[in-house]
mmCIF file of C-alpha atoms in Angstrom:
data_model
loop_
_atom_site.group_PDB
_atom_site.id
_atom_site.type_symbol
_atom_site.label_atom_id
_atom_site.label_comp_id
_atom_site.label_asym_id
_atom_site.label_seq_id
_atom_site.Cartn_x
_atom_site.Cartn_y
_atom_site.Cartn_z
ATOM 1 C CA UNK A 1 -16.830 12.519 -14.910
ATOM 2 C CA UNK A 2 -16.029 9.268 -12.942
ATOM 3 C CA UNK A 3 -19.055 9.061 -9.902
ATOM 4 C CA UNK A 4 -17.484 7.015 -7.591
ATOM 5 C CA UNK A 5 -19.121 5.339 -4.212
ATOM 6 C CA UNK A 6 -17.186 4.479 -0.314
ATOM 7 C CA UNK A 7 -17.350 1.728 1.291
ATOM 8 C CA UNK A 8 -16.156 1.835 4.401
ATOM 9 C CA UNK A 9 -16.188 5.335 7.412
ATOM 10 C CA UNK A 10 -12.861 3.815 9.526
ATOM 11 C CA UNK A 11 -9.542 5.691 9.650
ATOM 12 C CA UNK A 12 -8.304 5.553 6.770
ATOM 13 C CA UNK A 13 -11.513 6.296 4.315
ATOM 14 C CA UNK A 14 -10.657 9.993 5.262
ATOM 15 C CA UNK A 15 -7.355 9.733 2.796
ATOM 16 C CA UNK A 16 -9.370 8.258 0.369
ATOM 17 C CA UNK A 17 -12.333 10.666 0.816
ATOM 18 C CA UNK A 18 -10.318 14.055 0.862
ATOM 19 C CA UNK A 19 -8.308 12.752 -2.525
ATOM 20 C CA UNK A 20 -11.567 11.728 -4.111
ATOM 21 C CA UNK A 21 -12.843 15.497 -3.728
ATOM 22 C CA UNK A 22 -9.427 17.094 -5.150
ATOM 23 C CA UNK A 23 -9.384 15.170 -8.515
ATOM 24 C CA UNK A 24 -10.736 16.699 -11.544
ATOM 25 C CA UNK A 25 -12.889 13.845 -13.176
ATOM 26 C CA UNK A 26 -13.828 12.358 -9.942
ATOM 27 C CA UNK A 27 -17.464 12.737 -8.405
ATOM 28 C CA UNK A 28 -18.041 11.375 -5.237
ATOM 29 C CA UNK A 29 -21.707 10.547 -4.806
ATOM 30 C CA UNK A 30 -22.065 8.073 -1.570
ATOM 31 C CA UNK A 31 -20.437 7.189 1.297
ATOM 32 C CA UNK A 32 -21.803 3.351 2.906
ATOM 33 C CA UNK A 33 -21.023 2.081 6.187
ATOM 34 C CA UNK A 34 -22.593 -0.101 8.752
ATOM 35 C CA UNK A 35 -22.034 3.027 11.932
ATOM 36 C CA UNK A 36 -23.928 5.372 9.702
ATOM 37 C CA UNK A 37 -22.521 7.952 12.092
ATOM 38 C CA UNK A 38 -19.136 7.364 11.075
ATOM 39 C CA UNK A 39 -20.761 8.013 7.788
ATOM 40 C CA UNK A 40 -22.409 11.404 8.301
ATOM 41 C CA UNK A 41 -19.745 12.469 9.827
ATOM 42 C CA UNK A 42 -17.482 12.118 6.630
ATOM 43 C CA UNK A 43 -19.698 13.191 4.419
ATOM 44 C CA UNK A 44 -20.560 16.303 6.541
ATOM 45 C CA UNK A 45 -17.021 17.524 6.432
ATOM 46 C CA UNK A 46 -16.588 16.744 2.909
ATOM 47 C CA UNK A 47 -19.472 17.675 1.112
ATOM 48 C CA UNK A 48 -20.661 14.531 0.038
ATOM 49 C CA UNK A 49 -24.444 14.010 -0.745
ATOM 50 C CA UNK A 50 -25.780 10.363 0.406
ATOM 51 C CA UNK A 51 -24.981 8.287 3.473
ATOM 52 C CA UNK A 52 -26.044 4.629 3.408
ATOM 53 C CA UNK A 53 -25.893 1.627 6.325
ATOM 54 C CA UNK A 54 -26.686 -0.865 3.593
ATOM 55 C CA UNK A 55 -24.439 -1.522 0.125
ATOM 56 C CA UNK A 56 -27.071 -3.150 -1.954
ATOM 57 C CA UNK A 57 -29.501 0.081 -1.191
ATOM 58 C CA UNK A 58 -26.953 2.060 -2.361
ATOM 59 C CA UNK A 59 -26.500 0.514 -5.428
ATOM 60 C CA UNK A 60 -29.768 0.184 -6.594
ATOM 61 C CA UNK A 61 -30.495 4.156 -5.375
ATOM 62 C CA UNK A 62 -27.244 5.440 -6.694
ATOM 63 C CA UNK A 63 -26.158 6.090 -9.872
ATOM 64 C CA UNK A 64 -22.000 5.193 -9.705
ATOM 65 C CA UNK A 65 -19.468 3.825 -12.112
ATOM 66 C CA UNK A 66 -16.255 2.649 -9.054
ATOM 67 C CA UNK A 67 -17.024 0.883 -5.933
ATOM 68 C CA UNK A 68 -13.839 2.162 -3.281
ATOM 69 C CA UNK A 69 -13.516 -0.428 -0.833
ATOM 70 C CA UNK A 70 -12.107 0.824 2.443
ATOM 71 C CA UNK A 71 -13.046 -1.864 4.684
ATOM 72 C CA UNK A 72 -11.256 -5.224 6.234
ATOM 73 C CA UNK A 73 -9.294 -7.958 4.425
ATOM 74 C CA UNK A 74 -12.458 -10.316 5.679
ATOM 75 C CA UNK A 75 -14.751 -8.595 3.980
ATOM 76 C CA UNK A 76 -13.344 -7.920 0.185
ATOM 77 C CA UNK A 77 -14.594 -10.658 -1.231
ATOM 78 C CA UNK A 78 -18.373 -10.494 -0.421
ATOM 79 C CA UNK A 79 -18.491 -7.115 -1.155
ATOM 80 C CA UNK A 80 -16.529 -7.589 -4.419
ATOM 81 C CA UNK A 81 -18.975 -10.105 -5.203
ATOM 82 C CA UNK A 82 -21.983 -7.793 -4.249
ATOM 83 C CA UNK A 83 -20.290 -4.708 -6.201
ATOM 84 C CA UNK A 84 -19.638 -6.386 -9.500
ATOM 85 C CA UNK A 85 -22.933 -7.893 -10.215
ATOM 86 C CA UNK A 86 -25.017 -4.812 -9.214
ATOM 87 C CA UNK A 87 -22.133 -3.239 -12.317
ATOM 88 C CA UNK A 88 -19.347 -1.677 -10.234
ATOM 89 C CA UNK A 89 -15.811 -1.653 -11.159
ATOM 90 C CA UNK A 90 -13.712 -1.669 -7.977
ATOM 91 C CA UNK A 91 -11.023 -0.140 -6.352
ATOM 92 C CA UNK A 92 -10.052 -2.202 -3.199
ATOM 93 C CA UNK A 93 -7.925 -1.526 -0.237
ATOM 94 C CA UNK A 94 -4.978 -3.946 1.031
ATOM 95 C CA UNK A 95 -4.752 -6.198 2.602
ATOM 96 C CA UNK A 96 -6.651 -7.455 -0.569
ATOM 97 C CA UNK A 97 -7.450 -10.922 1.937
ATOM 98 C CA UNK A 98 -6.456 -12.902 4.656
ATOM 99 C CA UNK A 99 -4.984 -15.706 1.719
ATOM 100 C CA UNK A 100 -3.942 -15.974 -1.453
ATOM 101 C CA UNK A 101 -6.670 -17.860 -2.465
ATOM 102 C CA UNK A 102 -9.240 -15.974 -0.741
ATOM 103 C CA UNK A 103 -7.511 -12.596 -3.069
ATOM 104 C CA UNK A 104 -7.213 -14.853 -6.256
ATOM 105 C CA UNK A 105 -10.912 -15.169 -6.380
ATOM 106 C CA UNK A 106 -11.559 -11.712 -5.534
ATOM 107 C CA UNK A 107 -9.808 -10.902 -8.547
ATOM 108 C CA UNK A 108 -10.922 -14.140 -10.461
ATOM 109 C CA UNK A 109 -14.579 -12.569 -9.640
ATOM 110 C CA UNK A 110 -13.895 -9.202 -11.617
ATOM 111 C CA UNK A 111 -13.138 -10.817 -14.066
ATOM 112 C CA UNK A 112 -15.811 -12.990 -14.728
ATOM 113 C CA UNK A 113 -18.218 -9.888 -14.156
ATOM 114 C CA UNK A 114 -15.728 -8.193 -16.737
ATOM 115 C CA UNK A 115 -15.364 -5.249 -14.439
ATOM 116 C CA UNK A 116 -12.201 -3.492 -13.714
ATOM 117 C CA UNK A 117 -10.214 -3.957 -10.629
ATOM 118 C CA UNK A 118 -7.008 -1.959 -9.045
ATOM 119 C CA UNK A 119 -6.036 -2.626 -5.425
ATOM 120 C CA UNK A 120 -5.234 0.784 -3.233
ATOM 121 C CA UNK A 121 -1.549 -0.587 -2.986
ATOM 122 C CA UNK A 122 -0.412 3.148 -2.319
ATOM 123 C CA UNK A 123 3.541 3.153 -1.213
ATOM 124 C CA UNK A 124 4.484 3.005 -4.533
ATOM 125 C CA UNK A 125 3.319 6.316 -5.130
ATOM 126 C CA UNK A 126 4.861 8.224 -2.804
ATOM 127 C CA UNK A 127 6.903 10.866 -4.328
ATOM 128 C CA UNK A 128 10.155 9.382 -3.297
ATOM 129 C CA UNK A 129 9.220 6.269 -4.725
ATOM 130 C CA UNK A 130 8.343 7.525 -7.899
ATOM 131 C CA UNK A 131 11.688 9.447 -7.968
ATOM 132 C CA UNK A 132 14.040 6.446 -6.903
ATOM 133 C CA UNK A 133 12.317 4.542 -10.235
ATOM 134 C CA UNK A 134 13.302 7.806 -12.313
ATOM 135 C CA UNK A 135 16.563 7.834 -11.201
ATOM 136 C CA UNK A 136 17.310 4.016 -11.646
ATOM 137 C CA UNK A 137 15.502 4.320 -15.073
ATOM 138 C CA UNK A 138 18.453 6.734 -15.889
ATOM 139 C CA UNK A 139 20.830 4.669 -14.849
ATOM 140 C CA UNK A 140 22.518 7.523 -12.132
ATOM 141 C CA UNK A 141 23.951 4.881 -10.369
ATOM 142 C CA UNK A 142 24.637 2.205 -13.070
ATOM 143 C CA UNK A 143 22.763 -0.495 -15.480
ATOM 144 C CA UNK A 144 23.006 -3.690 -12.151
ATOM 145 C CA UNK A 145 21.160 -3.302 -8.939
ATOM 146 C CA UNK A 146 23.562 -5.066 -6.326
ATOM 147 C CA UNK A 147 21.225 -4.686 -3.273
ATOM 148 C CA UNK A 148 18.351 -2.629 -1.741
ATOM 149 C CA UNK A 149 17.778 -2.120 1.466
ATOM 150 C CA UNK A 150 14.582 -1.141 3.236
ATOM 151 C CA UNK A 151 14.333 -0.348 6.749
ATOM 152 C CA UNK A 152 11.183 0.936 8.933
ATOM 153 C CA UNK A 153 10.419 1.390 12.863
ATOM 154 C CA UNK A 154 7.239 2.874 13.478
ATOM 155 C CA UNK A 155 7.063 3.013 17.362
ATOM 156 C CA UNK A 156 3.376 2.878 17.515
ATOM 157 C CA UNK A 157 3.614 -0.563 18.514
ATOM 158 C CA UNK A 158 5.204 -1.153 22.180
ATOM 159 C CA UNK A 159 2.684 -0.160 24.358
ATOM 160 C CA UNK A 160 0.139 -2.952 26.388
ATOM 161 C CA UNK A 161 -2.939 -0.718 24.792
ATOM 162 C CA UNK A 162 -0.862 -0.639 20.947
ATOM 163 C CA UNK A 163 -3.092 0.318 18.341
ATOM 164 C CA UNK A 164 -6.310 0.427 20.070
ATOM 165 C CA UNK A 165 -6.325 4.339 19.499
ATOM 166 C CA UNK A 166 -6.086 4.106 15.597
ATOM 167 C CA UNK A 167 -6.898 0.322 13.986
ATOM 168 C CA UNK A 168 -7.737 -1.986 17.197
ATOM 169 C CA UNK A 169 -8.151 -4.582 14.871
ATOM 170 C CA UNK A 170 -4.558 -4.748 14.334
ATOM 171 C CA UNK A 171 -3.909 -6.607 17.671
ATOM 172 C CA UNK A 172 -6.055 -9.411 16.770
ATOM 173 C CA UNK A 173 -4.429 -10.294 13.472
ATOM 174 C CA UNK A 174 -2.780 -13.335 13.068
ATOM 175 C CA UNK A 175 -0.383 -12.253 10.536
ATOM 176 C CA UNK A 176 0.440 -8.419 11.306
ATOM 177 C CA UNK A 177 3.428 -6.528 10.103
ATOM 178 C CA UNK A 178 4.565 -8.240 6.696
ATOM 179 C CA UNK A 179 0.743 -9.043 5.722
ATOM 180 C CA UNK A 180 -0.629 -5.445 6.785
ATOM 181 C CA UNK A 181 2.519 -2.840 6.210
ATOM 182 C CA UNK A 182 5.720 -5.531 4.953
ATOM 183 C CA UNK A 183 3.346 -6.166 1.741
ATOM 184 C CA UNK A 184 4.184 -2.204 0.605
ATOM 185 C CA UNK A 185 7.372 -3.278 0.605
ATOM 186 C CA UNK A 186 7.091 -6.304 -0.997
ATOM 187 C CA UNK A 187 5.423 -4.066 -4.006
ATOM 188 C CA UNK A 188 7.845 -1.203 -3.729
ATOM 189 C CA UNK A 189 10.148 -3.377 -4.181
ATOM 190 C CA UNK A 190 9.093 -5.133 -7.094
ATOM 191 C CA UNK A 191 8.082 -1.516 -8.563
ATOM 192 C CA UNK A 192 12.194 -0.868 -8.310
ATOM 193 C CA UNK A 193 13.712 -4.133 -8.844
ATOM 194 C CA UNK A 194 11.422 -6.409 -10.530
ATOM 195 C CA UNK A 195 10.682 -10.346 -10.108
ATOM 196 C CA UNK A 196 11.060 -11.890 -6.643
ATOM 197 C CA UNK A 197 12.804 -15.471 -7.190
ATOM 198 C CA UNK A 198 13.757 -16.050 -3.733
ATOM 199 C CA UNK A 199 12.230 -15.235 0.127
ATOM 200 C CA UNK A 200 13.749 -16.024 3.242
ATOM 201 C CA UNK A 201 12.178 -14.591 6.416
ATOM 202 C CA UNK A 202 12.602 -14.523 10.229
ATOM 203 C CA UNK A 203 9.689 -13.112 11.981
ATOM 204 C CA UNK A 204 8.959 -12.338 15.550
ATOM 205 C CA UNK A 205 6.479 -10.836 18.012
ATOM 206 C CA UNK A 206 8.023 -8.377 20.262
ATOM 207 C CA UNK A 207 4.834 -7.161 22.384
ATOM 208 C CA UNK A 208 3.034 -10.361 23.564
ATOM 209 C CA UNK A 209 0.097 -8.036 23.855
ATOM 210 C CA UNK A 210 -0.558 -8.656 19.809
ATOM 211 C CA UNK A 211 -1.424 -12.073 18.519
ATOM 212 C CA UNK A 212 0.700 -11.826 15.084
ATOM 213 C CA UNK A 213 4.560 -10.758 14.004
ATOM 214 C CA UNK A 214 5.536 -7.133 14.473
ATOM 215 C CA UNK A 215 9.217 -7.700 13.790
ATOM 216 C CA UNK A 216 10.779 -9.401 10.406
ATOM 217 C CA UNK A 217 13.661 -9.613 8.508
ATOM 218 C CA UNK A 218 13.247 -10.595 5.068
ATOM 219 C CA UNK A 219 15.632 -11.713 2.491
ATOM 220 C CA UNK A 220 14.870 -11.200 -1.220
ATOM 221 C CA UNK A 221 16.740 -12.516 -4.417
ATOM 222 C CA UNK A 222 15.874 -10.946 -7.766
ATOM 223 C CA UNK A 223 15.610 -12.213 -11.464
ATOM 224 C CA UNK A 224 18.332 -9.529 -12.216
ATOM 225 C CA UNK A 225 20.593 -10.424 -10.103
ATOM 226 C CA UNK A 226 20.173 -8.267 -7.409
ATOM 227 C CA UNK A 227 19.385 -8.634 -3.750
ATOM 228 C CA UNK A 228 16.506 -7.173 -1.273
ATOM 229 C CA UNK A 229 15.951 -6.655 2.428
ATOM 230 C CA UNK A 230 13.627 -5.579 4.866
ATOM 231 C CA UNK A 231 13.890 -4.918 8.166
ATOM 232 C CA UNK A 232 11.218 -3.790 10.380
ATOM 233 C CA UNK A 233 9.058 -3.438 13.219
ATOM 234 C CA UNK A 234 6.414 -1.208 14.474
ATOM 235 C CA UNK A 235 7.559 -1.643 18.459
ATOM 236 C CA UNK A 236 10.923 0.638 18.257
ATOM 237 C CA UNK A 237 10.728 3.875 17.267
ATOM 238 C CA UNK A 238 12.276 6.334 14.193
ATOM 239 C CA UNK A 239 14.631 9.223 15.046
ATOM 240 C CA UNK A 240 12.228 11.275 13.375
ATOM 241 C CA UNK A 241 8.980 13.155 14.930
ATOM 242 C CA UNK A 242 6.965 11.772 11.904
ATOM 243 C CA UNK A 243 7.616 8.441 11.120
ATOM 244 C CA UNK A 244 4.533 7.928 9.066
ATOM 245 C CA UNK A 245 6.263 10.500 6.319
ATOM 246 C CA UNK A 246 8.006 7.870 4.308
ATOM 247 C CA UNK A 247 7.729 4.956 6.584
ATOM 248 C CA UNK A 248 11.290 4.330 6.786
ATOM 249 C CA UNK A 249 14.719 4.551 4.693
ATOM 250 C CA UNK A 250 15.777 3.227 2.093
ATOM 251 C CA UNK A 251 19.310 2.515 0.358
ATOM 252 C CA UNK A 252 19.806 1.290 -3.097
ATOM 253 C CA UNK A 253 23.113 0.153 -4.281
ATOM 254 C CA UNK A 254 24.331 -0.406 -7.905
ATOM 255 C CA UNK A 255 27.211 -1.101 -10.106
ATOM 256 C CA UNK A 256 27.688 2.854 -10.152
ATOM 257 C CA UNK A 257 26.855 4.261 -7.263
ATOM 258 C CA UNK A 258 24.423 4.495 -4.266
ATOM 259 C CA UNK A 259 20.501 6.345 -4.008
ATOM 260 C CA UNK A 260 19.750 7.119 -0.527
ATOM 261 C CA UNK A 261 16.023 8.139 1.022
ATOM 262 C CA UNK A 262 15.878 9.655 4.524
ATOM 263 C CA UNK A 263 12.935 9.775 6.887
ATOM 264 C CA UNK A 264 12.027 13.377 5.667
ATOM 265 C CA UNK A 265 12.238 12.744 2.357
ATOM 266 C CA UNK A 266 15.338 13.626 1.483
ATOM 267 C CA UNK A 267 16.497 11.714 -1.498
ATOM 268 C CA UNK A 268 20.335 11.777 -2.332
ATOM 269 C CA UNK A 269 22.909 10.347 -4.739
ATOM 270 C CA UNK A 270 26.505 9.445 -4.520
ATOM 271 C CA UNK A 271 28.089 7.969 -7.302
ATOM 272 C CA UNK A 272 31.107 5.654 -7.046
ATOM 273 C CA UNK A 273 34.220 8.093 -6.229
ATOM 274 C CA UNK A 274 32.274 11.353 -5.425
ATOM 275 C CA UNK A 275 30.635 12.642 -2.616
ATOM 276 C CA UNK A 276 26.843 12.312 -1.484
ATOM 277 C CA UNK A 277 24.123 14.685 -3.011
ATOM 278 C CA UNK A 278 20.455 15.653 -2.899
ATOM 279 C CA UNK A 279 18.316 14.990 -5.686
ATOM 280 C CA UNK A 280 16.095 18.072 -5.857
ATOM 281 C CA UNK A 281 12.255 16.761 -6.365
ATOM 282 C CA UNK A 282 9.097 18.250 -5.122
ATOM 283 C CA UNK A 283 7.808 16.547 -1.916
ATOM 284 C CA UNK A 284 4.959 17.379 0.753
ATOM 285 C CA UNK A 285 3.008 16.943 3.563
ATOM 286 C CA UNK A 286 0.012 16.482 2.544
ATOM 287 C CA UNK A 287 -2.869 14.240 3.026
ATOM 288 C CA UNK A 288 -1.093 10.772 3.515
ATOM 289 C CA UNK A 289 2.381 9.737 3.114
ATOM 290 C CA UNK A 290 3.294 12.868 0.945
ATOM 291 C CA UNK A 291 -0.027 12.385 -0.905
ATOM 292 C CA UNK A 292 0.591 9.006 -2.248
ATOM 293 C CA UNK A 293 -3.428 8.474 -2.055
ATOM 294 C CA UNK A 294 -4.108 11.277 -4.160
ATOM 295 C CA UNK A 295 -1.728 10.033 -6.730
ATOM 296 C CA UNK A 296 -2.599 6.541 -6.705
ATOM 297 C CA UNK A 297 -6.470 7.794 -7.141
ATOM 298 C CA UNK A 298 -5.207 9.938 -10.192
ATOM 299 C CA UNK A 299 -3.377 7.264 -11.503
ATOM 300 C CA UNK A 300 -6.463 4.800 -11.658
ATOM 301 C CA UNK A 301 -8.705 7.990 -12.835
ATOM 302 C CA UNK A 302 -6.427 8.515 -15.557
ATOM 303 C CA UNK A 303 -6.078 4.523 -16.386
ATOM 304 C CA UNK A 304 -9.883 4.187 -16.012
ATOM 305 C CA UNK A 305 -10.458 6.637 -18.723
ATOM 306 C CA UNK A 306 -8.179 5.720 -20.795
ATOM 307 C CA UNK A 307 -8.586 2.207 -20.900
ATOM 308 C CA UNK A 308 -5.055 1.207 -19.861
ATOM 309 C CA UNK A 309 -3.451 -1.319 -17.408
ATOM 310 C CA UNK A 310 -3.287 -0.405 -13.724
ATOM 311 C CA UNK A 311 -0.033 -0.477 -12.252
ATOM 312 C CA UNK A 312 -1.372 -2.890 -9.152
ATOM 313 C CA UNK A 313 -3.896 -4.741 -11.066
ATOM 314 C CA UNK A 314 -5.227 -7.778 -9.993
ATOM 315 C CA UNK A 315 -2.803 -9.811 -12.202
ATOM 316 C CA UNK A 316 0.492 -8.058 -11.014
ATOM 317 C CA UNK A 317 -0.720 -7.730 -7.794
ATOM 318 C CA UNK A 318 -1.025 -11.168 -6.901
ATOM 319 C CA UNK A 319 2.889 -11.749 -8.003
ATOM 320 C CA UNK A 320 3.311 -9.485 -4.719
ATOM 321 C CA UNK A 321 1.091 -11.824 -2.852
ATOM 322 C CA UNK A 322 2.524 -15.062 -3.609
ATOM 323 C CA UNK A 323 6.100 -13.000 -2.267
ATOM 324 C CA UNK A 324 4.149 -12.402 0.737
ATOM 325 C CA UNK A 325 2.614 -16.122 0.851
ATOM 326 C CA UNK A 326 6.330 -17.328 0.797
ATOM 327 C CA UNK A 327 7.485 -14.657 3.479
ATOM 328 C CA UNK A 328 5.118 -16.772 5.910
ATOM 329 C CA UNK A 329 6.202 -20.148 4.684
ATOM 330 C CA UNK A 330 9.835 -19.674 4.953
ATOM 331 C CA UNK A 331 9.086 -18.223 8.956
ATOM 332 C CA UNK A 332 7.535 -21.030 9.464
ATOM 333 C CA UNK A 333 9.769 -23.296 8.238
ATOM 334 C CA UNK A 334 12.969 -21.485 8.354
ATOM 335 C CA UNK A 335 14.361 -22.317 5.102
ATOM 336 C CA UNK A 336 14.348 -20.266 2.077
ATOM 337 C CA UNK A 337 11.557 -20.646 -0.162
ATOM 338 C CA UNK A 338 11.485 -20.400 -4.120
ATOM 339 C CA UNK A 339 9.142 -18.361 -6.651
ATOM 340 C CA UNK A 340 8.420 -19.274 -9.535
ATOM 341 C CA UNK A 341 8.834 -16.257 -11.995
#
């Protein structure tokens, strides 16, 4: 049995929280946040036995093997710092930081301390996800990715009072929608497709009520050849009634044929000459994203135990921030900017 510790009582901790509780080999012991009535109020509802206000009293009066992180970029690094020498391996929401550097030595600091380190990059686990890299790995629509296409509009961003109801901090951000959502991407991305060689980006704030980007399109090139974009903003809205399901669409297109994602999940094929359709996979609503939180915390349960490498490590996971790093640079400069592979 894993005993595993919050950190952090905001939004999204719930996710976290209710996935913790459904995994076999997972014991949730503590839940720490500054509003300790944030706190109760989780661990109420979820059965959860301590509450703390204060990190370092909880790890000297808790016995705990995983420190989840659910808190701001800004403050990763001191708590990763605090976690690791009181003996805590970590799990660690994104946005890991608010640089590269600033995420380099959070993971440069786990492993000095020789502790273990995954960052909560979820997407990648959504079901649909997971089936797309099935279905490539077959080779349904051919052995050459020509292009994949990635579009999201969330909506939840046009109005003067956007996201005060759900993550306030959001409007104060000075990078938004690529360094908070357009990273998921970024990974998913990667995930299907591999190395990113190439970034050119054009970014743009649509409500001047924000202070960072909530519009982008994003240009990738690939070490296989193949070619990526994104496209999206949280100020228009889906043609959906939940576009928090699977984000957004997505259309990859090979030397065979074409894989196709719609907002409800519906995942189709149509190979080169025959008509479109659906790939028959189980999907649901259920806690976030069609569970992708419960999945990812299996998947580092399961790699925990085991012994074997994370699939967003700290190692791999900073390939997807130095895509991200060169997302900014080329919208600042307007030119497209190379990666080293």
């Amino acid at each position: 049995m894993t005993k595993i510790a919050c950190i952090g009582a905001g939004y999204f901790a719930r996710f976290h929280i209710d996935a913790w509780m459904r995994l076999e080999g997972a014991q949730l012991v503590a839940i720490c946040d500054h509003d300790e009535a944030k706190a109760r109020t989780l661990a109420d509802e979820f059965g959860v036995p301590r509450v703390f206000t204060d990190v370092a009293t909880m790890c000297a009066e808790v016995d705990f093997e995983v420190a989840d992180i659910i808190t701001p970029p800004a403050t990763h690094l001191a708590l990763v710092e605090q976690v690791t020498q009181a003996g805590k391996h970590v799990i660690c929401q994104k946005p890991l930081a608010d640089t590269l550097a600033e995420a380099e030595n959070i993971y440069r600091t786990c492993v000095r301390a020789q502790k273990r380190f995954m960052v909560h990059e979820n997407f990648r686990f959504q079901p649909w996800h997971r089936e797309l890299k099935r279905q490539l790995e077959a080779g349904v629509i051919g052995d050459k990715i020509h292009t994949i296409t990635q579009r999201m509009r969330m909506g939840d961003g046009w109005a003067a009072d956007a996201y005060l109801d759900r993550q306030p901090y959001f409007r104060t951000m000075p990078r938004l929608l690529m360094h908070e959502t357009g990273i998921h991407y970024i990974d998913v991305l990667r995930y299907l497709a591999g190395d990113v060689t190439e970034v050119y980006a054009k970014l743009r704030t649509l409500n001047n009520n924000i202070a960072g980007e909530d519009c982008a399109l994003v240009l990738l090139d690939f070490a296989n050849g193949a070619q990526g974009v994104i496209d999206g903003n949280r100020y228009n809205e889906a043609n959906h009634p939940n576009p928090r399901y699977t984000f957004g669409t997505t259309v990859i297109e090979g030397n065979g044929g074409t894989l196709r994602l719609y907002l409800d999940g519906r995942l189709t094929l149509q190979k080169l000459g025959e008509t479109e359709r659906d790939i028959n996979y189980h999907h649901e609503a259920k806690g976030f994203a069609g569970d992708c939180v419960f999945f990812l915390q299996q998947h580092f349960l399961e790699a925990f135990t085991s012994g074997v490498p994370f699939e967003t490590g700290g190692e791999d996971y900073l390939r997807s921030l130095e895509v991200l790093e060169a997302v900014y640079q080329s919208g600042a400069k307007l030119a497209p900017i190379a990666i080293k592979c």
